[in-house]
PDB file of C-alpha atoms in Angstrom:
ATOM      1  CA  ASP G   1      15.033  -9.339   1.865  1.00  0.00           C
ATOM      2  CA  VAL G   2      12.016  -8.489   3.611  1.00  0.00           C
ATOM      3  CA  LYS G   3       8.768 -11.257   4.351  1.00  0.00           C
ATOM      4  CA  VAL G   4       5.738 -10.146   5.515  1.00  0.00           C
ATOM      5  CA  THR G   5       3.913 -12.931   5.355  1.00  0.00           C
ATOM      6  CA  GLN G   6       0.472 -13.269   5.244  1.00  0.00           C
ATOM      7  CA  SER G   7      -1.597 -16.730   6.534  1.00  0.00           C
ATOM      8  CA  SER G   8      -3.709 -17.226   4.453  1.00  0.00           C
ATOM      9  CA  ARG G   9      -4.054 -16.181   0.595  1.00  0.00           C
ATOM     10  CA  TYR G  10      -8.133 -17.361   0.230  1.00  0.00           C
ATOM     11  CA  LEU G  11     -10.657 -16.923   3.058  1.00  0.00           C
ATOM     12  CA  VAL G  12     -14.175 -18.060   2.962  1.00  0.00           C
ATOM     13  CA  LYS G  13     -16.169 -17.008   5.487  1.00  0.00           C
ATOM     14  CA  ARG G  14     -19.932 -17.056   6.614  1.00  0.00           C
ATOM     15  CA  THR G  15     -21.875 -14.752   7.876  1.00  0.00           C
ATOM     16  CA  GLY G  16     -21.307 -13.755  11.525  1.00  0.00           C
ATOM     17  CA  GLU G  17     -18.728 -15.620  11.949  1.00  0.00           C
ATOM     18  CA  LYS G  18     -15.385 -14.456  13.884  1.00  0.00           C
ATOM     19  CA  VAL G  19     -12.494 -13.945  11.452  1.00  0.00           C
ATOM     20  CA  PHE G  20      -9.328 -13.201  12.372  1.00  0.00           C
ATOM     21  CA  LEU G  21      -6.181 -12.182   9.443  1.00  0.00           C
ATOM     22  CA  GLU G  22      -3.028 -12.699  10.512  1.00  0.00           C
ATOM     23  CA  CYS G  23       0.285 -11.673   9.532  1.00  0.00           C
ATOM     24  CA  VAL G  24       4.248 -11.737   9.755  1.00  0.00           C
ATOM     25  CA  GLN G  25       7.586  -9.782   8.641  1.00  0.00           C
ATOM     26  CA  ASP G  26      10.932 -10.833   9.722  1.00  0.00           C
ATOM     27  CA  MET G  27      12.816  -7.373   9.902  1.00  0.00           C
ATOM     28  CA  ASP G  28      11.340  -6.067  13.654  1.00  0.00           C
ATOM     29  CA  HIS G  29       9.605  -2.746  11.746  1.00  0.00           C
ATOM     30  CA  GLU G  30       7.974  -0.491  14.803  1.00  0.00           C
ATOM     31  CA  ASN G  31       5.114  -0.135  12.528  1.00  0.00           C
ATOM     32  CA  MET G  32       2.773  -2.071  11.402  1.00  0.00           C
ATOM     33  CA  PHE G  33      -0.875  -1.746   9.041  1.00  0.00           C
ATOM     34  CA  TRP G  34      -4.052  -3.201   7.400  1.00  0.00           C
ATOM     35  CA  TYR G  35      -5.405  -2.050   4.592  1.00  0.00           C
ATOM     36  CA  ARG G  36      -8.713  -2.988   2.897  1.00  0.00           C
ATOM     37  CA  GLN G  37      -9.131  -2.755  -1.257  1.00  0.00           C
ATOM     38  CA  ASP G  38     -11.456  -2.182  -3.216  1.00  0.00           C
ATOM     39  CA  PRO G  39     -12.020  -1.642  -6.823  1.00  0.00           C
ATOM     40  CA  GLY G  40     -12.484   1.700  -7.373  1.00  0.00           C
ATOM     41  CA  LEU G  41     -11.774   3.071  -3.322  1.00  0.00           C
ATOM     42  CA  GLY G  42      -8.476   2.269  -3.434  1.00  0.00           C
ATOM     43  CA  LEU G  43      -6.690   1.118  -0.721  1.00  0.00           C
ATOM     44  CA  ARG G  44      -7.958   2.155   2.328  1.00  0.00           C
ATOM     45  CA  LEU G  45      -6.171   1.835   6.294  1.00  0.00           C
ATOM     46  CA  ILE G  46      -8.307   0.089   8.548  1.00  0.00           C
ATOM     47  CA  TYR G  47      -5.700   0.282  11.147  1.00  0.00           C
ATOM     48  CA  PHE G  48      -2.270   1.442  12.094  1.00  0.00           C
ATOM     49  CA  SER G  49       0.226   0.387  14.751  1.00  0.00           C
ATOM     50  CA  TYR G  50       3.883   1.647  15.840  1.00  0.00           C
ATOM     51  CA  ASP G  51       4.945  -0.877  18.529  1.00  0.00           C
ATOM     52  CA  VAL G  52       4.373  -4.161  21.163  1.00  0.00           C
ATOM     53  CA  LYS G  53       0.329  -3.205  21.674  1.00  0.00           C
ATOM     54  CA  MET G  54      -0.040   0.395  20.451  1.00  0.00           C
ATOM     55  CA  LYS G  55      -2.516   0.736  17.897  1.00  0.00           C
ATOM     56  CA  GLU G  56      -4.375   3.684  15.834  1.00  0.00           C
ATOM     57  CA  LYS G  57      -7.477   3.966  13.916  1.00  0.00           C
ATOM     58  CA  GLY G  58      -7.221   4.308  10.213  1.00  0.00           C
ATOM     59  CA  ASP G  59     -10.396   5.691   7.566  1.00  0.00           C
ATOM     60  CA  ILE G  60     -12.378   2.584   7.789  1.00  0.00           C
ATOM     61  CA  PRO G  61     -12.018   0.774  11.652  1.00  0.00           C
ATOM     62  CA  GLU G  62     -15.600  -0.209  11.902  1.00  0.00           C
ATOM     63  CA  GLY G  63     -16.455  -3.359  12.030  1.00  0.00           C
ATOM     64  CA  TYR G  64     -12.472  -4.207  12.890  1.00  0.00           C
ATOM     65  CA  SER G  65     -10.055  -4.549  15.418  1.00  0.00           C
ATOM     66  CA  VAL G  66      -6.824  -5.854  15.967  1.00  0.00           C
ATOM     67  CA  SER G  67      -3.915  -7.030  18.518  1.00  0.00           C
ATOM     68  CA  ARG G  68      -0.631  -6.730  18.520  1.00  0.00           C
ATOM     69  CA  GLU G  69       0.750  -8.791  21.492  1.00  0.00           C
ATOM     70  CA  LYS G  70       4.358  -9.453  19.654  1.00  0.00           C
ATOM     71  CA  LYS G  71       6.376  -7.266  17.541  1.00  0.00           C
ATOM     72  CA  GLU G  72       6.425  -9.544  14.410  1.00  0.00           C
ATOM     73  CA  ARG G  73       2.688 -10.678  14.141  1.00  0.00           C
ATOM     74  CA  PHE G  74      -0.330  -7.378  13.714  1.00  0.00           C
ATOM     75  CA  SER G  75      -3.734  -9.631  13.396  1.00  0.00           C
ATOM     76  CA  LEU G  76      -6.297  -7.520  11.864  1.00  0.00           C
ATOM     77  CA  ILE G  77     -10.305  -9.659  13.457  1.00  0.00           C
ATOM     78  CA  LEU G  78     -13.583  -9.117  12.063  1.00  0.00           C
ATOM     79  CA  GLU G  79     -15.785  -9.444  15.056  1.00  0.00           C
ATOM     80  CA  SER G  80     -19.056 -10.554  13.687  1.00  0.00           C
ATOM     81  CA  ALA G  81     -17.787 -10.897   9.670  1.00  0.00           C
ATOM     82  CA  SER G  82     -20.542  -9.552   7.099  1.00  0.00           C
ATOM     83  CA  THR G  83     -21.104  -9.090   3.181  1.00  0.00           C
ATOM     84  CA  ASN G  84     -19.828  -5.818   3.119  1.00  0.00           C
ATOM     85  CA  GLN G  85     -16.822  -7.677   4.425  1.00  0.00           C
ATOM     86  CA  THR G  86     -15.838  -8.976   1.426  1.00  0.00           C
ATOM     87  CA  SER G  87     -12.810  -7.209   0.193  1.00  0.00           C
ATOM     88  CA  MET G  88      -9.147  -7.898  -0.428  1.00  0.00           C
ATOM     89  CA  TYR G  89      -6.732  -7.572   2.861  1.00  0.00           C
ATOM     90  CA  LEU G  90      -3.422  -6.350   2.718  1.00  0.00           C
ATOM     91  CA  CYS G  91      -0.477  -6.105   5.335  1.00  0.00           C
ATOM     92  CA  ALA G  92       2.093  -4.096   5.515  1.00  0.00           C
ATOM     93  CA  SER G  93       5.754  -3.267   7.320  1.00  0.00           C
ATOM     94  CA  GLY G  94       8.228  -0.671   7.827  1.00  0.00           C
ATOM     95  CA  ALA G  95       9.212   2.788   8.348  1.00  0.00           C
ATOM     96  CA  GLY G  96       9.235   6.118   6.891  1.00  0.00           C
ATOM     97  CA  TYR G  97      12.741   3.913   4.492  1.00  0.00           C
ATOM     98  CA  GLY G  98      10.225   1.774   3.229  1.00  0.00           C
ATOM     99  CA  TYR G  99       7.449  -0.402   3.412  1.00  0.00           C
ATOM    100  CA  THR G 100       7.157  -4.274   2.307  1.00  0.00           C
ATOM    101  CA  PHE G 101       3.037  -5.860   2.002  1.00  0.00           C
ATOM    102  CA  GLY G 102       2.257  -9.654   2.238  1.00  0.00           C
ATOM    103  CA  SER G 103       0.522 -11.414  -0.288  1.00  0.00           C
ATOM    104  CA  GLY G 104      -2.779  -9.803   0.010  1.00  0.00           C
ATOM    105  CA  THR G 105      -6.020 -12.542   1.829  1.00  0.00           C
ATOM    106  CA  ARG G 106      -9.318 -12.526  -0.416  1.00  0.00           C
ATOM    107  CA  LEU G 107     -11.799 -13.363   1.179  1.00  0.00           C
ATOM    108  CA  THR G 108     -15.598 -13.240   0.991  1.00  0.00           C
ATOM    109  CA  VAL G 109     -18.172 -14.077   3.187  1.00  0.00           C
ATOM    110  CA  VAL G 110     -20.807 -15.484   2.170  1.00  0.00           C
TER     111      VAL G 110
ATOM    112  CA  ALA V   1      -3.079  16.604   6.344  1.00  0.00           C
ATOM    113  CA  GLN V   2      -1.469  14.292   3.169  1.00  0.00           C
ATOM    114  CA  SER V   3      -3.177  13.868   0.165  1.00  0.00           C
ATOM    115  CA  VAL V   4      -1.501  12.209  -2.855  1.00  0.00           C
ATOM    116  CA  THR V   5      -3.148  12.635  -6.385  1.00  0.00           C
ATOM    117  CA  GLN V   6      -3.050  10.956  -9.114  1.00  0.00           C
ATOM    118  CA  LEU V   7      -4.195  12.271 -11.425  1.00  0.00           C
ATOM    119  CA  ASP V   8      -4.794   9.973 -14.116  1.00  0.00           C
ATOM    120  CA  SER V   9      -7.248   6.588 -13.326  1.00  0.00           C
ATOM    121  CA  HIS V  10      -6.267   4.745 -16.792  1.00  0.00           C
ATOM    122  CA  VAL V  11      -3.307   4.999 -18.634  1.00  0.00           C
ATOM    123  CA  SER V  12      -2.924   3.321 -21.673  1.00  0.00           C
ATOM    124  CA  VAL V  13       0.513   3.428 -24.262  1.00  0.00           C
ATOM    125  CA  SER V  14       1.906   1.836 -28.010  1.00  0.00           C
ATOM    126  CA  GLU V  15       4.349  -0.714 -26.161  1.00  0.00           C
ATOM    127  CA  GLY V  16       8.003   0.975 -27.161  1.00  0.00           C
ATOM    128  CA  THR V  17       6.710   3.744 -26.224  1.00  0.00           C
ATOM    129  CA  PRO V  18       7.261   6.636 -22.989  1.00  0.00           C
ATOM    130  CA  VAL V  19       4.915   6.692 -20.089  1.00  0.00           C
ATOM    131  CA  LEU V  20       3.859   9.154 -17.331  1.00  0.00           C
ATOM    132  CA  LEU V  21       2.084   8.590 -14.563  1.00  0.00           C
ATOM    133  CA  ARG V  22       1.411  11.720 -13.093  1.00  0.00           C
ATOM    134  CA  CYS V  23       1.537  12.559  -9.111  1.00  0.00           C
ATOM    135  CA  ASN V  24       0.834  15.322  -6.830  1.00  0.00           C
ATOM    136  CA  TYR V  25       1.190  15.613  -3.468  1.00  0.00           C
ATOM    137  CA  SER V  26       0.503  17.502  -1.136  1.00  0.00           C
ATOM    138  CA  SER V  27       1.575  17.502   2.936  1.00  0.00           C
ATOM    139  CA  SER V  28       2.597  19.913   5.911  1.00  0.00           C
ATOM    140  CA  TYR V  29       6.718  18.334   6.126  1.00  0.00           C
ATOM    141  CA  SER V  30       8.562  16.418   4.197  1.00  0.00           C
ATOM    142  CA  PRO V  31       7.684  13.834   3.189  1.00  0.00           C
ATOM    143  CA  SER V  32       8.942  10.725   1.916  1.00  0.00           C
ATOM    144  CA  LEU V  33       7.619   9.450  -1.674  1.00  0.00           C
ATOM    145  CA  PHE V  34       6.749   5.949  -2.823  1.00  0.00           C
ATOM    146  CA  TRP V  35       5.547   4.535  -6.011  1.00  0.00           C
ATOM    147  CA  TYR V  36       4.098   0.517  -5.946  1.00  0.00           C
ATOM    148  CA  VAL V  37       3.574  -1.558  -8.700  1.00  0.00           C
ATOM    149  CA  GLN V  38       0.376  -4.142  -8.248  1.00  0.00           C
ATOM    150  CA  HIS V  39       0.051  -7.235 -11.256  1.00  0.00           C
ATOM    151  CA  PRO V  40      -2.660  -8.658 -11.126  1.00  0.00           C
ATOM    152  CA  ASN V  41      -3.803 -11.012  -7.331  1.00  0.00           C
ATOM    153  CA  LYS V  42      -0.521  -9.508  -6.121  1.00  0.00           C
ATOM    154  CA  GLY V  43       0.753  -7.969  -3.380  1.00  0.00           C
ATOM    155  CA  LEU V  44       2.297  -4.396  -4.070  1.00  0.00           C
ATOM    156  CA  GLN V  45       6.299  -4.251  -5.013  1.00  0.00           C
ATOM    157  CA  LEU V  46       8.701  -0.860  -4.698  1.00  0.00           C
ATOM    158  CA  LEU V  47       9.369   0.568  -7.915  1.00  0.00           C
ATOM    159  CA  LEU V  48      11.299   3.030  -5.837  1.00  0.00           C
ATOM    160  CA  LYS V  49      11.306   6.024  -2.976  1.00  0.00           C
ATOM    161  CA  TYR V  50      12.483   9.180  -2.630  1.00  0.00           C
ATOM    162  CA  THR V  51      13.528  10.394   1.167  1.00  0.00           C
ATOM    163  CA  SER V  52      14.998  13.264   0.753  1.00  0.00           C
ATOM    164  CA  ALA V  53      18.510  12.899  -1.067  1.00  0.00           C
ATOM    165  CA  ALA V  54      18.217  12.853  -4.786  1.00  0.00           C
ATOM    166  CA  THR V  55      16.000  14.716  -6.334  1.00  0.00           C
ATOM    167  CA  LEU V  56      15.988  12.151  -9.402  1.00  0.00           C
ATOM    168  CA  VAL V  57      15.768   8.056  -8.883  1.00  0.00           C
ATOM    169  CA  LYS V  58      16.349   5.384  -9.851  1.00  0.00           C
ATOM    170  CA  GLY V  59      13.801   1.956  -9.431  1.00  0.00           C
ATOM    171  CA  ILE V  60      13.970  -1.167 -11.058  1.00  0.00           C
ATOM    172  CA  ASN V  61      13.239  -2.558 -14.810  1.00  0.00           C
ATOM    173  CA  GLY V  62      13.964   1.021 -16.045  1.00  0.00           C
ATOM    174  CA  PHE V  63      10.858   3.598 -14.628  1.00  0.00           C
ATOM    175  CA  GLU V  64      13.182   6.369 -12.153  1.00  0.00           C
ATOM    176  CA  ALA V  65      10.612   9.479 -11.077  1.00  0.00           C
ATOM    177  CA  GLU V  66      10.961  13.112 -10.081  1.00  0.00           C
ATOM    178  CA  PHE V  67      10.750  15.147  -6.965  1.00  0.00           C
ATOM    179  CA  LYS V  68       9.701  17.975  -7.523  1.00  0.00           C
ATOM    180  CA  LYS V  69       9.022  20.616  -4.380  1.00  0.00           C
ATOM    181  CA  SER V  70       7.892  23.943  -6.188  1.00  0.00           C
ATOM    182  CA  GLU V  71       5.313  21.409  -8.006  1.00  0.00           C
ATOM    183  CA  THR V  72       4.371  19.617  -5.183  1.00  0.00           C
ATOM    184  CA  SER V  73       4.788  16.209  -8.127  1.00  0.00           C
ATOM    185  CA  PHE V  74       6.197  13.526  -7.824  1.00  0.00           C
ATOM    186  CA  HIS V  75       6.407  12.102 -11.445  1.00  0.00           C
ATOM    187  CA  LEU V  76       6.866   8.480 -12.825  1.00  0.00           C
ATOM    188  CA  THR V  77       8.398   7.980 -16.008  1.00  0.00           C
ATOM    189  CA  LYS V  78      10.127   4.723 -18.192  1.00  0.00           C
ATOM    190  CA  PRO V  79      11.558   5.542 -21.392  1.00  0.00           C
ATOM    191  CA  SER V  80      10.088   2.116 -23.411  1.00  0.00           C
ATOM    192  CA  ALA V  81       7.026   0.744 -22.014  1.00  0.00           C
ATOM    193  CA  HIS V  82       6.893  -3.260 -22.417  1.00  0.00           C
ATOM    194  CA  MET V  83       4.367  -5.902 -22.257  1.00  0.00           C
ATOM    195  CA  SER V  84       4.742  -6.499 -18.762  1.00  0.00           C
ATOM    196  CA  ASP V  85       4.386  -3.075 -17.365  1.00  0.00           C
ATOM    197  CA  ALA V  86       0.947  -3.695 -17.680  1.00  0.00           C
ATOM    198  CA  ALA V  87      -0.473  -3.058 -13.363  1.00  0.00           C
ATOM    199  CA  GLU V  88      -1.953  -0.526 -11.523  1.00  0.00           C
ATOM    200  CA  TYR V  89       0.442   1.811 -10.175  1.00  0.00           C
ATOM    201  CA  PHE V  90       0.069   3.864  -6.504  1.00  0.00           C
ATOM    202  CA  CYS V  91       1.895   6.541  -5.509  1.00  0.00           C
ATOM    203  CA  VAL V  92       2.544   7.238  -1.814  1.00  0.00           C
ATOM    204  CA  VAL V  93       3.120   9.699   1.334  1.00  0.00           C
ATOM    205  CA  SER V  94       4.973   8.536   3.578  1.00  0.00           C
ATOM    206  CA  HIS V  95       4.635  11.042   7.028  1.00  0.00           C
ATOM    207  CA  SER V  96       5.235  11.099  11.096  1.00  0.00           C
ATOM    208  CA  LEU V  97       2.188  10.716  12.987  1.00  0.00           C
ATOM    209  CA  GLY V  98       2.793  10.908  16.317  1.00  0.00           C
ATOM    210  CA  ALA V  99       5.505   8.204  16.817  1.00  0.00           C
ATOM    211  CA  GLY V 100       4.684   6.485  14.395  1.00  0.00           C
ATOM    212  CA  ASN V 101       4.933   6.693  10.188  1.00  0.00           C
ATOM    213  CA  MET V 102       1.503   6.651   8.502  1.00  0.00           C
ATOM    214  CA  LEU V 103       0.798   5.761   4.525  1.00  0.00           C
ATOM    215  CA  THR V 104      -1.115   7.724   2.692  1.00  0.00           C
ATOM    216  CA  PHE V 105      -1.997   6.551  -0.857  1.00  0.00           C
ATOM    217  CA  GLY V 106      -2.702   7.750  -4.343  1.00  0.00           C
ATOM    218  CA  GLY V 107      -6.549   6.776  -6.137  1.00  0.00           C
ATOM    219  CA  GLY V 108      -4.118   3.923  -8.027  1.00  0.00           C
ATOM    220  CA  THR V 109      -3.674   4.389 -11.904  1.00  0.00           C
ATOM    221  CA  ARG V 110      -4.103   1.311 -14.544  1.00  0.00           C
ATOM    222  CA  LEU V 111      -1.660   1.236 -17.434  1.00  0.00           C
ATOM    223  CA  MET V 112      -2.231  -0.750 -20.003  1.00  0.00           C
ATOM    224  CA  VAL V 113       0.390  -2.130 -22.888  1.00  0.00           C
ATOM    225  CA  LYS V 114      -0.921  -2.213 -26.067  1.00  0.00           C
ATOM    226  CA  PRO V 115       1.245  -4.455 -28.788  1.00  0.00           C
TER     227      PRO V 115
END
């Protein structure tokens, strides 16, 4: 089975901190994605990557950056965390034939 | 531009009765379509997918969906609901964007199952 592993299940950070959310997949997928999920807003795409060192902005990239130095790892970075970035963050990898999601990281910024 | 509309934000059924979750999409190209389920505090699990083979797609846990190009629909059905089906369901379209693929999500449908 394809596994997408997110490094933390729950995270609490302070306003202004730099936050790293890590995602690792084990199926050699080119495409990887970061979404945030908020009640009433559904899933919104933050960034995606279709190859090492390649990235594309999604619908809500402001306040975030990403890094993909190796094919299996896609990191989401909050340069200076703010309370409005409190959310569930979901990573996914795959291609047109199917996508696998991680279990999510619930981030609270206080 | 691609978009996905889930026509009902909430659906409530009694256990043992049929389930219908509606999804319409718009896509400039032949899309790949998926249904995912999310149980509370869990990640998303793939239920089924359509990738231009048979138009009636069978998935896990007794769910199936029919791709109707003329209606641009991909509705999810199950003959008999079970309490464990209570969850949020997402219809998703995948399409090429540049050298990669992009997913567009519907707004989700929360399924409630009454005993």
